XYZ file of C-alpha atoms in Angstrom:
427
model
C 43.601 -45.441 4.420
C 41.300 -47.371 2.097
C 41.345 -51.128 2.419
C 41.463 -53.533 -0.464
C 38.604 -55.903 0.257
C 36.123 -57.867 -1.788
C 33.462 -60.495 -1.385
C 36.115 -63.133 -1.879
C 38.620 -61.513 0.472
C 36.674 -59.892 3.324
C 38.113 -58.691 6.632
C 37.160 -60.323 9.889
C 35.044 -58.316 12.307
C 37.852 -58.188 14.802
C 40.233 -56.763 12.228
C 37.713 -54.074 11.242
C 37.113 -53.213 14.891
C 40.848 -53.093 15.508
C 41.389 -50.769 12.565
C 38.561 -48.457 13.710
C 40.080 -48.401 17.178
C 43.433 -47.475 15.684
C 41.960 -44.588 13.748
C 40.067 -43.315 16.807
C 43.162 -43.613 19.006
C 44.920 -41.177 16.738
C 42.240 -38.539 17.494
C 43.182 -35.982 20.072
C 41.244 -34.878 23.141
C 38.283 -32.513 22.560
C 36.059 -30.259 24.623
C 32.409 -31.308 24.291
C 29.285 -29.536 25.559
C 26.010 -31.294 26.203
C 23.360 -32.233 28.730
C 23.602 -35.203 31.031
C 20.629 -37.467 30.455
C 21.739 -40.581 32.313
C 24.093 -40.852 35.260
C 25.254 -44.124 36.796
C 27.331 -44.076 39.997
C 27.520 -47.590 41.330
C 28.670 -47.861 44.935
C 32.244 -49.051 45.144
C 32.819 -48.739 41.406
C 35.768 -46.725 40.276
C 34.163 -45.596 37.006
C 31.119 -43.353 36.482
C 28.971 -43.809 33.376
C 27.066 -40.937 31.773
C 25.158 -40.187 28.575
C 25.809 -36.767 27.080
C 23.116 -35.478 24.719
C 22.930 -32.564 22.294
C 19.906 -30.496 23.418
C 19.182 -29.334 19.874
C 19.476 -32.670 18.085
C 18.576 -36.269 18.805
C 22.221 -37.294 19.195
C 23.942 -38.649 22.268
C 27.251 -40.248 23.181
C 28.448 -42.328 26.142
C 30.947 -40.795 28.550
C 33.019 -42.539 31.198
C 35.291 -41.067 33.811
C 37.047 -42.108 36.964
C 35.184 -41.497 40.184
C 37.688 -38.905 41.405
C 37.051 -36.859 38.212
C 33.303 -36.868 38.800
C 33.535 -36.366 42.570
C 35.092 -32.959 41.911
C 31.749 -31.707 40.491
C 29.327 -34.185 42.074
C 27.728 -31.499 44.250
C 26.680 -29.309 41.286
C 26.200 -31.861 38.504
C 23.205 -34.165 38.163
C 20.937 -35.501 35.441
C 19.721 -32.685 33.207
C 22.719 -30.445 33.926
C 24.628 -28.761 31.148
C 28.332 -29.567 31.272
C 31.519 -29.119 29.278
C 33.679 -32.258 29.176
C 37.339 -32.553 28.233
C 37.573 -36.083 26.884
C 39.342 -38.362 24.457
C 37.375 -40.628 22.076
C 37.775 -44.328 22.786
C 36.726 -47.422 20.897
C 35.610 -50.506 22.838
C 36.482 -53.224 20.357
C 34.604 -56.195 21.921
C 31.264 -54.399 21.537
C 32.134 -52.018 18.738
C 31.105 -49.048 20.875
C 32.374 -45.477 20.793
C 32.645 -43.514 24.025
C 34.439 -40.550 25.494
C 36.903 -40.889 28.361
C 36.494 -37.663 30.381
C 39.468 -36.275 32.241
C 37.760 -33.030 33.327
C 34.131 -31.936 33.788
C 32.989 -28.339 34.117
C 29.386 -27.382 34.817
C 27.965 -24.646 32.621
C 26.946 -21.862 34.989
C 23.895 -19.636 34.647
C 26.019 -16.614 33.812
C 27.739 -18.468 31.003
C 24.398 -19.732 29.672
C 22.977 -16.218 29.677
C 26.056 -14.899 27.905
C 25.672 -17.524 25.185
C 21.989 -16.764 24.851
C 22.784 -13.064 24.535
C 25.375 -13.776 21.869
C 22.878 -15.946 19.965
C 20.276 -13.194 20.354
C 22.561 -10.641 18.716
C 23.376 -13.037 15.901
C 19.716 -13.821 15.156
C 18.749 -10.150 15.435
C 21.438 -9.319 12.895
C 19.713 -11.706 10.471
C 16.456 -9.778 10.925
C 14.527 -12.605 12.610
C 13.323 -10.240 15.358
C 12.391 -7.347 13.046
C 8.941 -5.820 13.750
C 7.991 -5.859 10.057
C 8.152 -9.664 10.105
C 5.476 -9.889 12.771
C 2.127 -11.226 11.548
C -1.154 -9.907 12.884
C -3.328 -12.259 14.904
C -6.865 -12.990 13.667
C -9.647 -11.241 15.570
C -11.525 -14.470 16.309
C -9.521 -17.646 15.615
C -11.669 -20.649 14.826
C -8.981 -23.225 15.696
C -6.013 -22.581 17.984
C -2.929 -24.759 18.025
C -1.461 -25.264 21.511
C 2.017 -26.671 22.210
C 2.522 -27.344 25.915
C 3.338 -29.976 28.511
C 0.915 -32.808 29.170
C -1.583 -32.089 31.994
C 0.403 -28.958 32.881
C -0.850 -25.837 34.609
C -0.035 -23.882 31.473
C -2.337 -26.085 29.383
C -5.147 -25.762 31.946
C -4.752 -21.978 32.147
C -4.899 -21.512 28.378
C -7.854 -23.850 27.799
C -9.974 -22.696 30.711
C -9.428 -18.971 30.191
C -9.965 -19.174 26.441
C -13.217 -21.152 26.749
C -14.410 -18.860 29.506
C -13.893 -15.873 27.224
C -15.314 -17.516 24.097
C -17.033 -20.880 24.710
C -17.088 -21.888 21.031
C -13.315 -21.720 20.570
C -11.594 -24.970 19.510
C -8.054 -26.218 20.208
C -5.613 -28.552 18.499
C -3.290 -29.562 21.365
C 0.182 -31.075 21.059
C 1.581 -32.328 24.384
C 5.374 -32.354 24.383
C 8.208 -32.227 26.927
C 8.873 -28.593 27.801
C 12.250 -29.138 29.460
C 15.069 -31.609 29.238
C 16.932 -33.088 26.330
C 13.850 -34.113 24.358
C 12.119 -30.730 24.569
C 13.614 -28.925 21.577
C 13.081 -31.548 18.829
C 9.562 -32.389 19.973
C 8.492 -28.756 20.354
C 9.886 -28.014 16.893
C 8.042 -30.993 15.428
C 4.770 -29.975 17.105
C 5.043 -26.388 15.819
C 5.699 -27.602 12.276
C 2.745 -30.017 12.415
C 0.350 -27.297 13.534
C 1.732 -24.829 10.989
C 1.005 -27.364 8.233
C -2.701 -27.505 9.188
C -4.677 -24.965 7.160
C -7.473 -24.878 9.747
C -5.147 -23.634 12.514
C -5.379 -19.818 12.744
C -2.805 -19.204 15.480
C -0.276 -21.262 17.485
C 0.420 -20.807 21.208
C 3.615 -22.205 22.717
C 3.034 -22.231 26.480
C 5.007 -23.274 29.536
C 4.889 -22.417 33.197
C 7.683 -20.738 35.144
C 11.010 -22.326 35.947
C 14.714 -21.748 36.312
C 16.975 -20.488 33.588
C 18.093 -24.037 32.852
C 14.472 -25.210 32.606
C 13.649 -22.517 30.031
C 16.760 -23.102 27.894
C 14.898 -25.127 25.222
C 12.892 -22.012 24.334
C 16.099 -20.117 23.593
C 17.405 -22.825 21.302
C 18.436 -21.680 17.821
C 16.658 -24.559 16.094
C 13.329 -23.675 17.718
C 13.776 -19.970 17.029
C 14.365 -20.593 13.317
C 11.434 -23.006 13.115
C 9.088 -20.381 14.568
C 10.525 -17.698 12.273
C 9.667 -19.807 9.219
C 6.039 -20.414 10.277
C 3.308 -18.976 8.046
C 0.841 -19.139 10.979
C 1.063 -16.449 13.680
C 2.844 -17.760 16.791
C 2.288 -16.559 20.362
C 4.987 -17.122 22.977
C 3.725 -17.718 26.531
C 6.784 -18.980 28.392
C 7.224 -18.665 32.145
C 6.315 -15.519 34.024
C 6.664 -11.811 33.348
C 10.447 -11.580 34.116
C 11.291 -14.583 31.915
C 12.439 -13.599 28.450
C 13.594 -16.511 26.267
C 14.537 -15.920 22.639
C 11.195 -17.376 21.563
C 9.561 -14.171 22.879
C 11.539 -12.097 20.365
C 10.845 -14.180 17.268
C 7.170 -14.859 18.034
C 4.529 -12.627 16.469
C 3.153 -11.823 19.940
C 4.635 -12.206 23.388
C 2.361 -13.021 26.323
C 3.644 -12.641 29.863
C 1.914 -15.837 31.063
C -0.217 -18.619 29.560
C -3.290 -16.927 31.020
C -2.295 -13.684 29.327
C -1.925 -15.572 26.039
C -5.525 -16.790 26.255
C -6.698 -13.228 26.874
C -4.723 -11.817 23.972
C -5.653 -14.496 21.457
C -9.350 -15.008 22.247
C -11.751 -12.037 22.569
C -14.139 -11.880 25.507
C -17.699 -12.585 24.376
C -19.158 -10.317 27.064
C -16.881 -7.446 26.098
C -17.732 -7.927 22.422
C -21.460 -7.918 23.180
C -20.968 -4.717 25.170
C -18.903 -3.195 22.366
C -21.589 -4.100 19.815
C -24.275 -2.582 22.042
C -22.222 0.590 22.521
C -21.539 0.871 18.792
C -25.219 0.291 18.023
C -26.245 3.019 20.484
C -23.612 5.338 19.063
C -24.813 4.665 15.534
C -28.399 5.335 16.600
C -27.389 8.620 18.259
C -25.437 9.663 15.188
C -28.346 8.821 12.923
C -30.825 10.665 15.151
C -28.554 13.705 15.235
C -28.184 13.557 11.456
C -31.931 13.318 10.920
C -32.588 16.175 13.364
C -30.018 18.333 11.603
C -31.479 17.569 8.197
C -35.011 18.163 9.492
C -34.006 21.590 10.815
C -32.310 22.378 7.536
C -35.420 21.351 5.614
C -37.666 23.448 7.870
C -35.353 26.423 7.437
C -35.407 25.973 3.658
C -39.206 25.705 3.596
C -39.480 28.891 5.691
C -37.809 30.960 2.970
C -40.138 33.311 1.021
C -39.285 31.621 -2.240
C -40.503 28.309 -0.853
C -43.569 29.668 0.946
C -44.817 31.481 -2.215
C -43.033 29.945 -5.228
C -45.091 32.090 -7.693
C -44.004 35.308 -6.063
C -40.739 35.415 -7.963
C -42.553 34.714 -11.223
C -45.057 37.426 -10.504
C -42.320 39.916 -9.719
C -40.547 38.975 -12.909
C -43.842 39.216 -14.811
C -44.306 42.824 -13.673
C -40.747 43.626 -14.692
C -41.277 42.002 -18.103
C -44.532 43.915 -18.610
C -42.837 47.205 -17.710
C -39.973 46.463 -20.095
C -42.413 45.554 -22.879
C -44.373 48.800 -22.374
C -41.171 50.791 -22.284
C -39.915 49.150 -25.450
C -43.231 49.795 -27.191
C -43.169 53.477 -26.214
C -39.577 53.803 -27.307
C -40.289 52.078 -30.610
C -43.386 54.287 -31.120
C -41.346 57.426 -30.557
C -38.713 56.205 -32.987
C -41.344 55.394 -35.618
C -43.102 58.757 -35.167
C -39.811 60.601 -35.463
C -38.860 58.592 -38.542
C -42.287 59.264 -40.104
C -41.971 62.990 -39.487
C -38.467 63.059 -40.952
C -39.694 61.050 -43.935
C -42.595 63.496 -44.514
C -40.272 66.503 -44.407
C -37.754 64.825 -46.678
C -40.517 63.837 -49.114
C -41.824 67.411 -49.199
C -38.306 68.707 -49.851
C -37.741 66.165 -52.561
C -41.101 66.966 -54.168
C -40.431 70.698 -53.955
C -37.038 70.339 -55.605
C -38.091 67.832 -58.277
C -38.410 68.845 -62.006
C -42.010 67.577 -61.966
C -42.947 70.316 -59.471
C -41.364 72.921 -61.748
C -43.362 71.592 -64.674
C -46.525 71.833 -62.623
C -45.918 75.552 -62.317
C -46.083 75.915 -66.166
C -42.538 75.419 -67.216
C -41.487 73.147 -70.059
C -38.280 71.313 -70.898
C -36.998 71.361 -74.485
C -34.991 68.397 -75.693
C -33.227 67.811 -78.941
C -33.681 64.674 -80.974
C -30.778 63.026 -79.164
C -32.388 63.797 -75.787
C -30.054 66.645 -74.888
C -31.790 69.435 -72.938
C -31.755 72.892 -74.487
C -30.254 75.331 -72.024
C -29.419 78.294 -74.321
C -31.045 79.851 -77.427
C -27.914 79.570 -79.496
C -28.095 75.775 -79.127
C -31.188 75.703 -81.425
C -30.915 75.713 -85.217
C -33.733 77.377 -87.139
C -36.174 74.779 -88.378
C -34.894 72.170 -85.887
C -37.534 69.983 -84.261
C -37.478 69.938 -80.542
C -39.406 67.884 -77.972
C -41.185 69.906 -75.309
C -41.996 68.151 -72.028
C -44.682 69.620 -69.765
C -46.362 68.470 -66.573
C -49.065 66.429 -68.306
C -47.107 65.058 -71.253
C -44.897 66.184 -74.111
C -45.189 67.420 -77.733
C -42.983 68.386 -80.703
C -42.112 71.982 -81.635
C -40.108 73.554 -84.508
C -37.749 76.493 -84.143
C -38.608 79.244 -86.678
C -35.406 81.216 -86.253
C -32.312 81.147 -84.212
C -31.183 83.796 -81.846
C -28.668 85.050 -84.361
C -31.031 85.734 -87.377
C -30.915 89.410 -88.774
C -34.634 89.759 -89.135
C -35.203 88.975 -85.568
C -32.784 91.484 -84.090
C -35.363 94.302 -84.137
C -37.883 92.250 -82.204
C -37.126 92.135 -78.518
C -39.190 88.967 -78.115
C -37.124 87.255 -80.694
C -34.082 88.164 -78.772
C -35.404 86.454 -75.666
C -36.169 83.063 -77.228
C -36.395 81.486 -80.626
C -39.764 81.239 -82.247
C -41.203 77.789 -82.303
C -44.163 76.203 -83.906
C -45.925 73.527 -82.010
C -46.872 70.281 -83.608
C -48.749 67.419 -81.983
C -46.639 64.777 -80.404
C -46.563 61.526 -82.247
């Protein structure tokens, strides 16, 4: 319930502490899971003091229990152990301190831890955090490598020595953090985020040596897994030995079986690269030599062809063919012209022979009336009519003396044949 207080009517500290204690007393008992970070068992004391910490967050709470409660699990519980505590919140008014009064303590066994990890694994996989398409490719030759590992640990020495042996010029940005215990998760997460924020860092290695399942629990923590999944820099997981398989291995872009294996996978071997360059150079030289030999043989084969040995031969052959065609065309055209000339001569002779001029040359004449009409019969002429006579060498005018029908001309046979005409000079 809200209290009515003001600067003029404040509550005493004792009253506030009493009220808080009353509210907390109304809370029921709860089951709490955490990791024991501090354990105090004073000889002869009837109460055991512990500090229970959340492995994923920087939060802890004090726990007290009677000695007989703790003695039931004293053989399997020590500092660093994961436990589940059935306790009731208590408020210590004189100091204003909250604590839990434990009535039962259960250690978290390995089987239970593995079952929880497996359940978390399925949940994160369902979100797609372990999908292969999310994996980022590692750079061929990283210029700066971020390393998250324990201080002066064998894992740090293995990564640094093997990497520099393979490529002496490689550089590291090292973050030394606790790799087990209650402080491991937040500090590893912070170190990964710091390295991911550095643009110069090309790849991040999270390395730790081997250990028990409890020792490797921080690397299966959900907070760390999500932090690695959100990194823009490729992350390599090198936790424990080959059989160890924390959840960090699944979310990382590359999993290395050991820290030494991580150095081999991240940093190329300078000797191997020199050998690869030499092999590629020799292969390129062999390919180029083979190509040049093949082209040289092709060129020699092309030059050996008759058309290349004697380029004018084709022209000469074509010249002979052209000359033969020209001669043939000339002969053909000559024959056609001769035949046409002969036909023209014969036609001309026929035309000349059938023309009126040829008839006139033989002594015949053509009589025409004044209107130009040709006289074809004697009865067409009127006595005294002037006619025009056309001969081979000119024409002249004639006059008909009598027609074919005159009485005086019937006794004369000549008059019967043609009318008598009198010639007059042509005008």
